[in-house]
mmCIF file of C-alpha atoms and ligand atoms in Angstrom:
data_model
loop_
_atom_site.group_PDB
_atom_site.id
_atom_site.type_symbol
_atom_site.label_atom_id
_atom_site.label_comp_id
_atom_site.label_asym_id
_atom_site.label_seq_id
_atom_site.Cartn_x
_atom_site.Cartn_y
_atom_site.Cartn_z
ATOM 1 C CA MET A 1 57.622 -36.006 170.999
ATOM 2 C CA ALA A 2 53.948 -36.627 171.520
ATOM 3 C CA GLN A 3 52.204 -39.400 169.677
ATOM 4 C CA VAL A 4 51.472 -38.763 166.009
ATOM 5 C CA HIS A 5 48.353 -40.217 164.412
ATOM 6 C CA LYS A 6 47.806 -40.421 160.681
ATOM 7 C CA ILE A 7 44.268 -39.258 159.985
ATOM 8 C CA PRO A 8 42.515 -40.788 156.979
ATOM 9 C CA SER A 9 41.878 -38.303 154.230
ATOM 10 C CA SER A 10 40.833 -38.321 150.620
ATOM 11 C CA TYR A 11 42.807 -37.967 147.401
ATOM 12 C CA ASN A 12 45.690 -39.542 149.294
ATOM 13 C CA ALA A 13 46.687 -36.308 150.999
ATOM 14 C CA ASN A 14 47.852 -37.139 154.517
ATOM 15 C CA SER A 15 46.772 -35.371 157.647
ATOM 16 C CA TYR A 16 48.490 -35.853 161.024
ATOM 17 C CA LEU A 17 47.217 -35.298 164.536
ATOM 18 C CA ILE A 18 50.003 -34.608 167.020
ATOM 19 C CA ALA A 19 48.424 -35.545 170.329
ATOM 20 C CA ALA A 20 50.555 -33.234 172.462
ATOM 21 C CA LYS A 21 49.370 -31.345 175.549
ATOM 22 C CA ARG A 22 48.276 -28.662 173.098
ATOM 23 C CA PRO A 23 47.240 -30.854 170.167
ATOM 24 C CA ILE A 24 47.685 -29.742 166.585
ATOM 25 C CA LEU A 25 46.586 -31.053 163.242
ATOM 26 C CA VAL A 26 48.954 -30.855 160.285
ATOM 27 C CA ASP A 27 46.760 -30.432 157.183
ATOM 28 C CA VAL A 28 43.107 -31.442 157.057
ATOM 29 C CA GLY A 29 42.323 -33.060 153.758
ATOM 30 C CA MET A 30 39.141 -32.347 151.873
ATOM 31 C CA HIS A 31 36.487 -33.554 154.260
ATOM 32 C CA CYS A 32 36.030 -32.067 157.682
ATOM 33 C CA GLU A 33 33.706 -34.859 158.829
ATOM 34 C CA LEU A 34 36.222 -37.547 157.937
ATOM 35 C CA ALA A 35 38.956 -35.775 159.905
ATOM 36 C CA LEU A 36 36.684 -34.961 162.833
ATOM 37 C CA ARG A 37 35.497 -38.563 163.221
ATOM 38 C CA SER A 38 39.104 -39.709 163.564
ATOM 39 C CA ILE A 39 40.188 -36.849 165.805
ATOM 40 C CA GLU A 40 37.407 -37.404 168.329
ATOM 41 C CA LYS A 41 38.579 -40.983 168.851
ATOM 42 C CA ILE A 42 41.913 -39.615 170.084
ATOM 43 C CA ILE A 43 41.286 -36.233 171.760
ATOM 44 C CA VAL A 44 38.417 -33.983 172.757
ATOM 45 C CA PRO A 45 37.991 -32.026 169.494
ATOM 46 C CA ASN A 46 37.649 -28.705 171.340
ATOM 47 C CA ALA A 47 41.172 -29.224 172.672
ATOM 48 C CA LEU A 48 42.608 -28.883 169.175
ATOM 49 C CA GLU A 49 44.835 -25.823 169.333
ATOM 50 C CA TYR A 50 46.054 -25.278 165.785
ATOM 51 C CA ILE A 51 45.340 -26.484 162.279
ATOM 52 C CA VAL A 52 48.681 -25.976 160.555
ATOM 53 C CA LEU A 53 48.491 -25.980 156.773
ATOM 54 C CA THR A 54 51.732 -27.025 155.086
ATOM 55 C CA HIS A 55 50.633 -25.144 151.958
ATOM 56 C CA CYS A 56 47.545 -23.794 150.219
ATOM 57 C CA HIS A 57 46.586 -26.739 148.011
ATOM 58 C CA TYR A 58 42.968 -27.728 148.100
ATOM 59 C CA ASP A 59 43.443 -31.426 148.872
ATOM 60 C CA HIS A 60 45.255 -30.427 152.097
ATOM 61 C CA THR A 61 43.144 -27.441 153.127
ATOM 62 C CA PHE A 62 39.531 -27.738 151.984
ATOM 63 C CA GLY A 63 38.209 -29.109 155.282
ATOM 64 C CA ALA A 64 40.094 -26.542 157.387
ATOM 65 C CA LEU A 65 37.449 -23.831 157.647
ATOM 66 C CA GLU A 66 34.681 -26.167 158.762
ATOM 67 C CA LEU A 67 36.971 -28.019 161.151
ATOM 68 C CA ALA A 68 38.118 -24.735 162.700
ATOM 69 C CA GLU A 69 34.474 -23.737 163.180
ATOM 70 C CA GLN A 70 33.619 -27.065 164.792
ATOM 71 C CA THR A 71 36.627 -27.247 167.117
ATOM 72 C CA GLY A 72 37.653 -23.640 167.736
ATOM 73 C CA ALA A 73 41.183 -24.420 166.496
ATOM 74 C CA ARG A 74 43.179 -21.633 164.883
ATOM 75 C CA ILE A 75 44.264 -21.924 161.253
ATOM 76 C CA VAL A 76 47.971 -21.377 160.681
ATOM 77 C CA ILE A 77 49.770 -20.909 157.351
ATOM 78 C CA HIS A 78 52.841 -19.213 155.918
ATOM 79 C CA LYS A 79 52.340 -15.636 154.716
ATOM 80 C CA ASN A 80 53.231 -16.463 151.105
ATOM 81 C CA ASP A 81 50.378 -18.955 150.834
ATOM 82 C CA ALA A 82 47.864 -17.084 153.009
ATOM 83 C CA ASP A 83 46.423 -14.993 150.166
ATOM 84 C CA LEU A 84 46.448 -17.958 147.796
ATOM 85 C CA LEU A 85 44.017 -19.872 150.033
ATOM 86 C CA SER A 86 40.995 -18.384 148.285
ATOM 87 C CA ASP A 87 42.424 -18.540 144.747
ATOM 88 C CA ASP A 88 40.886 -21.464 142.835
ATOM 89 C CA HIS A 89 43.863 -21.688 140.499
ATOM 90 C CA ALA A 90 46.561 -21.462 143.186
ATOM 91 C CA THR A 91 44.818 -24.015 145.406
ATOM 92 C CA VAL A 92 44.223 -26.203 142.312
ATOM 93 C CA SER A 93 40.581 -26.554 143.349
ATOM 94 C CA ASP A 94 39.745 -25.702 139.715
ATOM 95 C CA LEU A 95 41.257 -29.089 138.811
ATOM 96 C CA PHE A 96 38.638 -30.659 141.081
ATOM 97 C CA GLY A 97 35.910 -28.586 139.445
ATOM 98 C CA VAL A 98 34.932 -26.734 142.620
ATOM 99 C CA SER A 99 35.502 -23.384 144.193
ATOM 100 C CA THR A 100 37.678 -23.155 147.253
ATOM 101 C CA PRO A 101 36.090 -21.829 150.480
ATOM 102 C CA SER A 102 37.522 -18.488 151.616
ATOM 103 C CA ILE A 103 39.684 -19.542 154.483
ATOM 104 C CA MET A 104 40.903 -16.668 156.656
ATOM 105 C CA PRO A 105 43.962 -17.813 158.583
ATOM 106 C CA ASP A 106 44.284 -16.826 162.254
ATOM 107 C CA VAL A 107 48.049 -17.070 162.503
ATOM 108 C CA ILE A 108 50.486 -16.085 159.744
ATOM 109 C CA LEU A 109 53.962 -17.611 159.773
ATOM 110 C CA GLN A 110 57.206 -16.198 158.406
ATOM 111 C CA GLY A 111 59.340 -19.294 158.980
ATOM 112 C CA GLY A 112 61.695 -19.789 161.920
ATOM 113 C CA GLU A 113 58.941 -19.807 164.569
ATOM 114 C CA MET A 114 58.653 -22.407 167.302
ATOM 115 C CA LEU A 115 55.195 -23.868 167.871
ATOM 116 C CA ASN A 116 54.793 -24.616 171.542
ATOM 117 C CA LEU A 117 52.728 -27.770 171.981
ATOM 118 C CA GLY A 118 53.041 -27.807 175.752
ATOM 119 C CA ASP A 119 55.141 -30.942 176.032
ATOM 120 C CA ALA A 120 56.906 -30.572 172.688
ATOM 121 C CA ASP A 121 58.138 -27.891 170.322
ATOM 122 C CA LEU A 122 58.004 -27.864 166.558
ATOM 123 C CA GLY A 123 60.116 -25.541 164.466
ATOM 124 C CA VAL A 124 58.689 -23.977 161.315
ATOM 125 C CA ILE A 125 60.940 -24.190 158.252
ATOM 126 C CA HIS A 126 59.950 -22.145 155.201
ATOM 127 C CA THR A 127 60.497 -24.450 152.223
ATOM 128 C CA PRO A 128 59.242 -22.696 149.066
ATOM 129 C CA GLY A 129 59.284 -24.480 145.726
ATOM 130 C CA HIS A 130 56.118 -26.589 145.570
ATOM 131 C CA THR A 131 54.241 -23.397 146.490
ATOM 132 C CA PRO A 132 55.700 -20.036 147.603
ATOM 133 C CA GLY A 133 54.554 -20.527 151.199
ATOM 134 C CA SER A 134 55.194 -24.227 151.728
ATOM 135 C CA ILE A 135 56.464 -25.091 155.185
ATOM 136 C CA CYS A 136 57.880 -28.103 156.970
ATOM 137 C CA LEU A 137 57.643 -28.714 160.710
ATOM 138 C CA TYR A 138 60.587 -30.223 162.545
ATOM 139 C CA GLY A 139 61.107 -31.328 166.128
ATOM 140 C CA SER A 140 62.492 -34.331 168.038
ATOM 141 C CA LYS A 141 63.907 -35.695 164.759
ATOM 142 C CA GLN A 142 60.412 -35.827 163.246
ATOM 143 C CA LEU A 143 59.776 -34.006 159.973
ATOM 144 C CA PHE A 144 56.350 -33.070 158.651
ATOM 145 C CA SER A 145 57.214 -32.280 155.070
ATOM 146 C CA GLY A 146 53.938 -31.431 153.333
ATOM 147 C CA ASP A 147 54.520 -31.691 149.587
ATOM 148 C CA THR A 148 58.181 -30.650 149.690
ATOM 149 C CA VAL A 149 59.647 -34.152 149.984
ATOM 150 C CA PHE A 150 58.051 -37.585 149.914
ATOM 151 C CA PRO A 151 59.484 -41.006 150.816
ATOM 152 C CA ASN A 152 61.923 -42.828 148.554
ATOM 153 C CA GLY A 153 63.529 -39.756 147.028
ATOM 154 C CA SER A 154 60.330 -38.252 145.646
ATOM 155 C CA PHE A 155 59.562 -34.538 145.845
ATOM 156 C CA GLY A 156 56.692 -32.140 145.169
ATOM 157 C CA ARG A 157 55.851 -31.008 141.651
ATOM 158 C CA THR A 158 56.783 -27.466 140.699
ATOM 159 C CA ASP A 159 54.697 -27.016 137.544
ATOM 160 C CA LEU A 160 51.621 -25.631 139.342
ATOM 161 C CA LYS A 161 51.006 -21.939 140.038
ATOM 162 C CA GLY A 162 53.748 -20.514 142.265
ATOM 163 C CA GLY A 163 55.985 -23.572 141.823
ATOM 164 C CA ASP A 164 59.752 -23.090 141.352
ATOM 165 C CA LEU A 165 62.210 -25.961 140.965
ATOM 166 C CA ASN A 166 65.271 -23.862 141.874
ATOM 167 C CA GLN A 167 63.627 -22.845 145.125
ATOM 168 C CA LEU A 168 62.543 -26.404 145.812
ATOM 169 C CA ILE A 169 66.126 -27.634 145.443
ATOM 170 C CA LYS A 170 67.315 -24.985 147.921
ATOM 171 C CA SER A 171 64.557 -26.010 150.315
ATOM 172 C CA ILE A 172 65.395 -29.713 150.111
ATOM 173 C CA LYS A 173 69.067 -28.834 150.646
ATOM 174 C CA LEU A 174 68.023 -27.084 153.854
ATOM 175 C CA LEU A 175 66.183 -30.225 154.969
ATOM 176 C CA THR A 176 69.293 -32.347 154.429
ATOM 177 C CA THR A 177 70.946 -30.368 157.253
ATOM 178 C CA ARG A 178 68.437 -31.798 159.780
ATOM 179 C CA ASP A 179 68.731 -35.209 161.375
ATOM 180 C CA VAL A 180 65.409 -36.885 160.611
ATOM 181 C CA GLU A 181 64.310 -40.202 162.074
ATOM 182 C CA THR A 182 60.701 -40.209 160.913
ATOM 183 C CA LEU A 183 59.218 -38.551 157.851
ATOM 184 C CA TYR A 184 55.538 -37.623 157.823
ATOM 185 C CA ALA A 185 54.972 -36.492 154.249
ATOM 186 C CA GLY A 186 51.884 -34.980 152.655
ATOM 187 C CA HIS A 187 51.493 -38.079 150.493
ATOM 188 C CA GLY A 188 52.733 -41.652 150.843
ATOM 189 C CA ASP A 189 53.597 -43.777 153.836
ATOM 190 C CA VAL A 190 55.176 -42.683 157.078
ATOM 191 C CA THR A 191 58.785 -43.865 157.009
ATOM 192 C CA SER A 192 61.532 -44.263 159.604
ATOM 193 C CA LYS A 193 63.992 -46.117 157.379
ATOM 194 C CA ASN A 194 67.211 -44.209 156.622
ATOM 195 C CA VAL A 195 65.229 -41.017 156.249
ATOM 196 C CA ASN A 196 68.271 -38.756 155.921
ATOM 197 C CA ALA A 197 69.372 -40.838 152.933
ATOM 198 C CA GLN A 198 65.864 -40.664 151.454
ATOM 199 C CA ILE A 199 65.932 -36.860 151.667
ATOM 200 C CA ARG A 200 69.406 -36.764 150.103
ATOM 201 C CA ASP A 201 67.944 -38.879 147.269
ATOM 202 C CA SER A 202 65.130 -36.333 146.847
ATOM 203 C CA LEU A 203 67.774 -33.628 146.504
ATOM 204 C CA ARG A 204 69.792 -35.630 143.993
ATOM 205 C CA PHE A 205 66.740 -36.491 141.870
ATOM 206 C CA ALA A 206 65.458 -32.901 141.936
ATOM 207 C CA GLU A 207 68.873 -31.629 140.814
ATOM 208 C CA GLN A 208 68.829 -34.125 137.956
ATOM 209 C CA VAL A 209 65.518 -32.707 136.716
ATOM 210 C CA LEU A 210 66.928 -29.161 136.629
HETATM 211 ZN ZN1 ZN B 1 50.473 -29.618 147.070
HETATM 212 ZN ZN1 ZN B 2 49.509 -32.678 148.023
#
């Protein structure tokens, strides 16, 4: 697996640059400039191939349109969240008191695809529950989990528009079938400590809430 760099963002939403032969960014955060300044220290920004959005929420996606314009990267999202990208309520941008930019994705995912990064592959896992079109990316025992699971047995909230706890539990169950060495979540620290057990804890805690 190529090197993964955590890109500073705002509102604590994490963004990750995977510096593969065909580099991709997983989520952007709210400020394009902030992301771009970090990216250009690692790769030539025009080399950025994809901006993969783990879900539609504003704190992960707001900078995507501008960053795509500046780098030429293609915006990728699951079909169930694609239409929600310009919905202020679904993206929760109304909670931030602003209107979301109309982001038109270039690539629509169904789940089950393989993203070819040249020297690495990442599988797309559809993990609805936090939002209808949430996805995780998995390859070489690395999991990019968006807001589906977080470290230490935490998991994404399901009380926002499109959220569904039953679906989230099914999605986390699916993740427990993967062998994960490093978890790159949408919030919190990157962790490589007993990650499979951490994800099993997320499942157990989510089931307790039901
Ligand atoms: Zn979210
Ligand atoms: Zn989030």
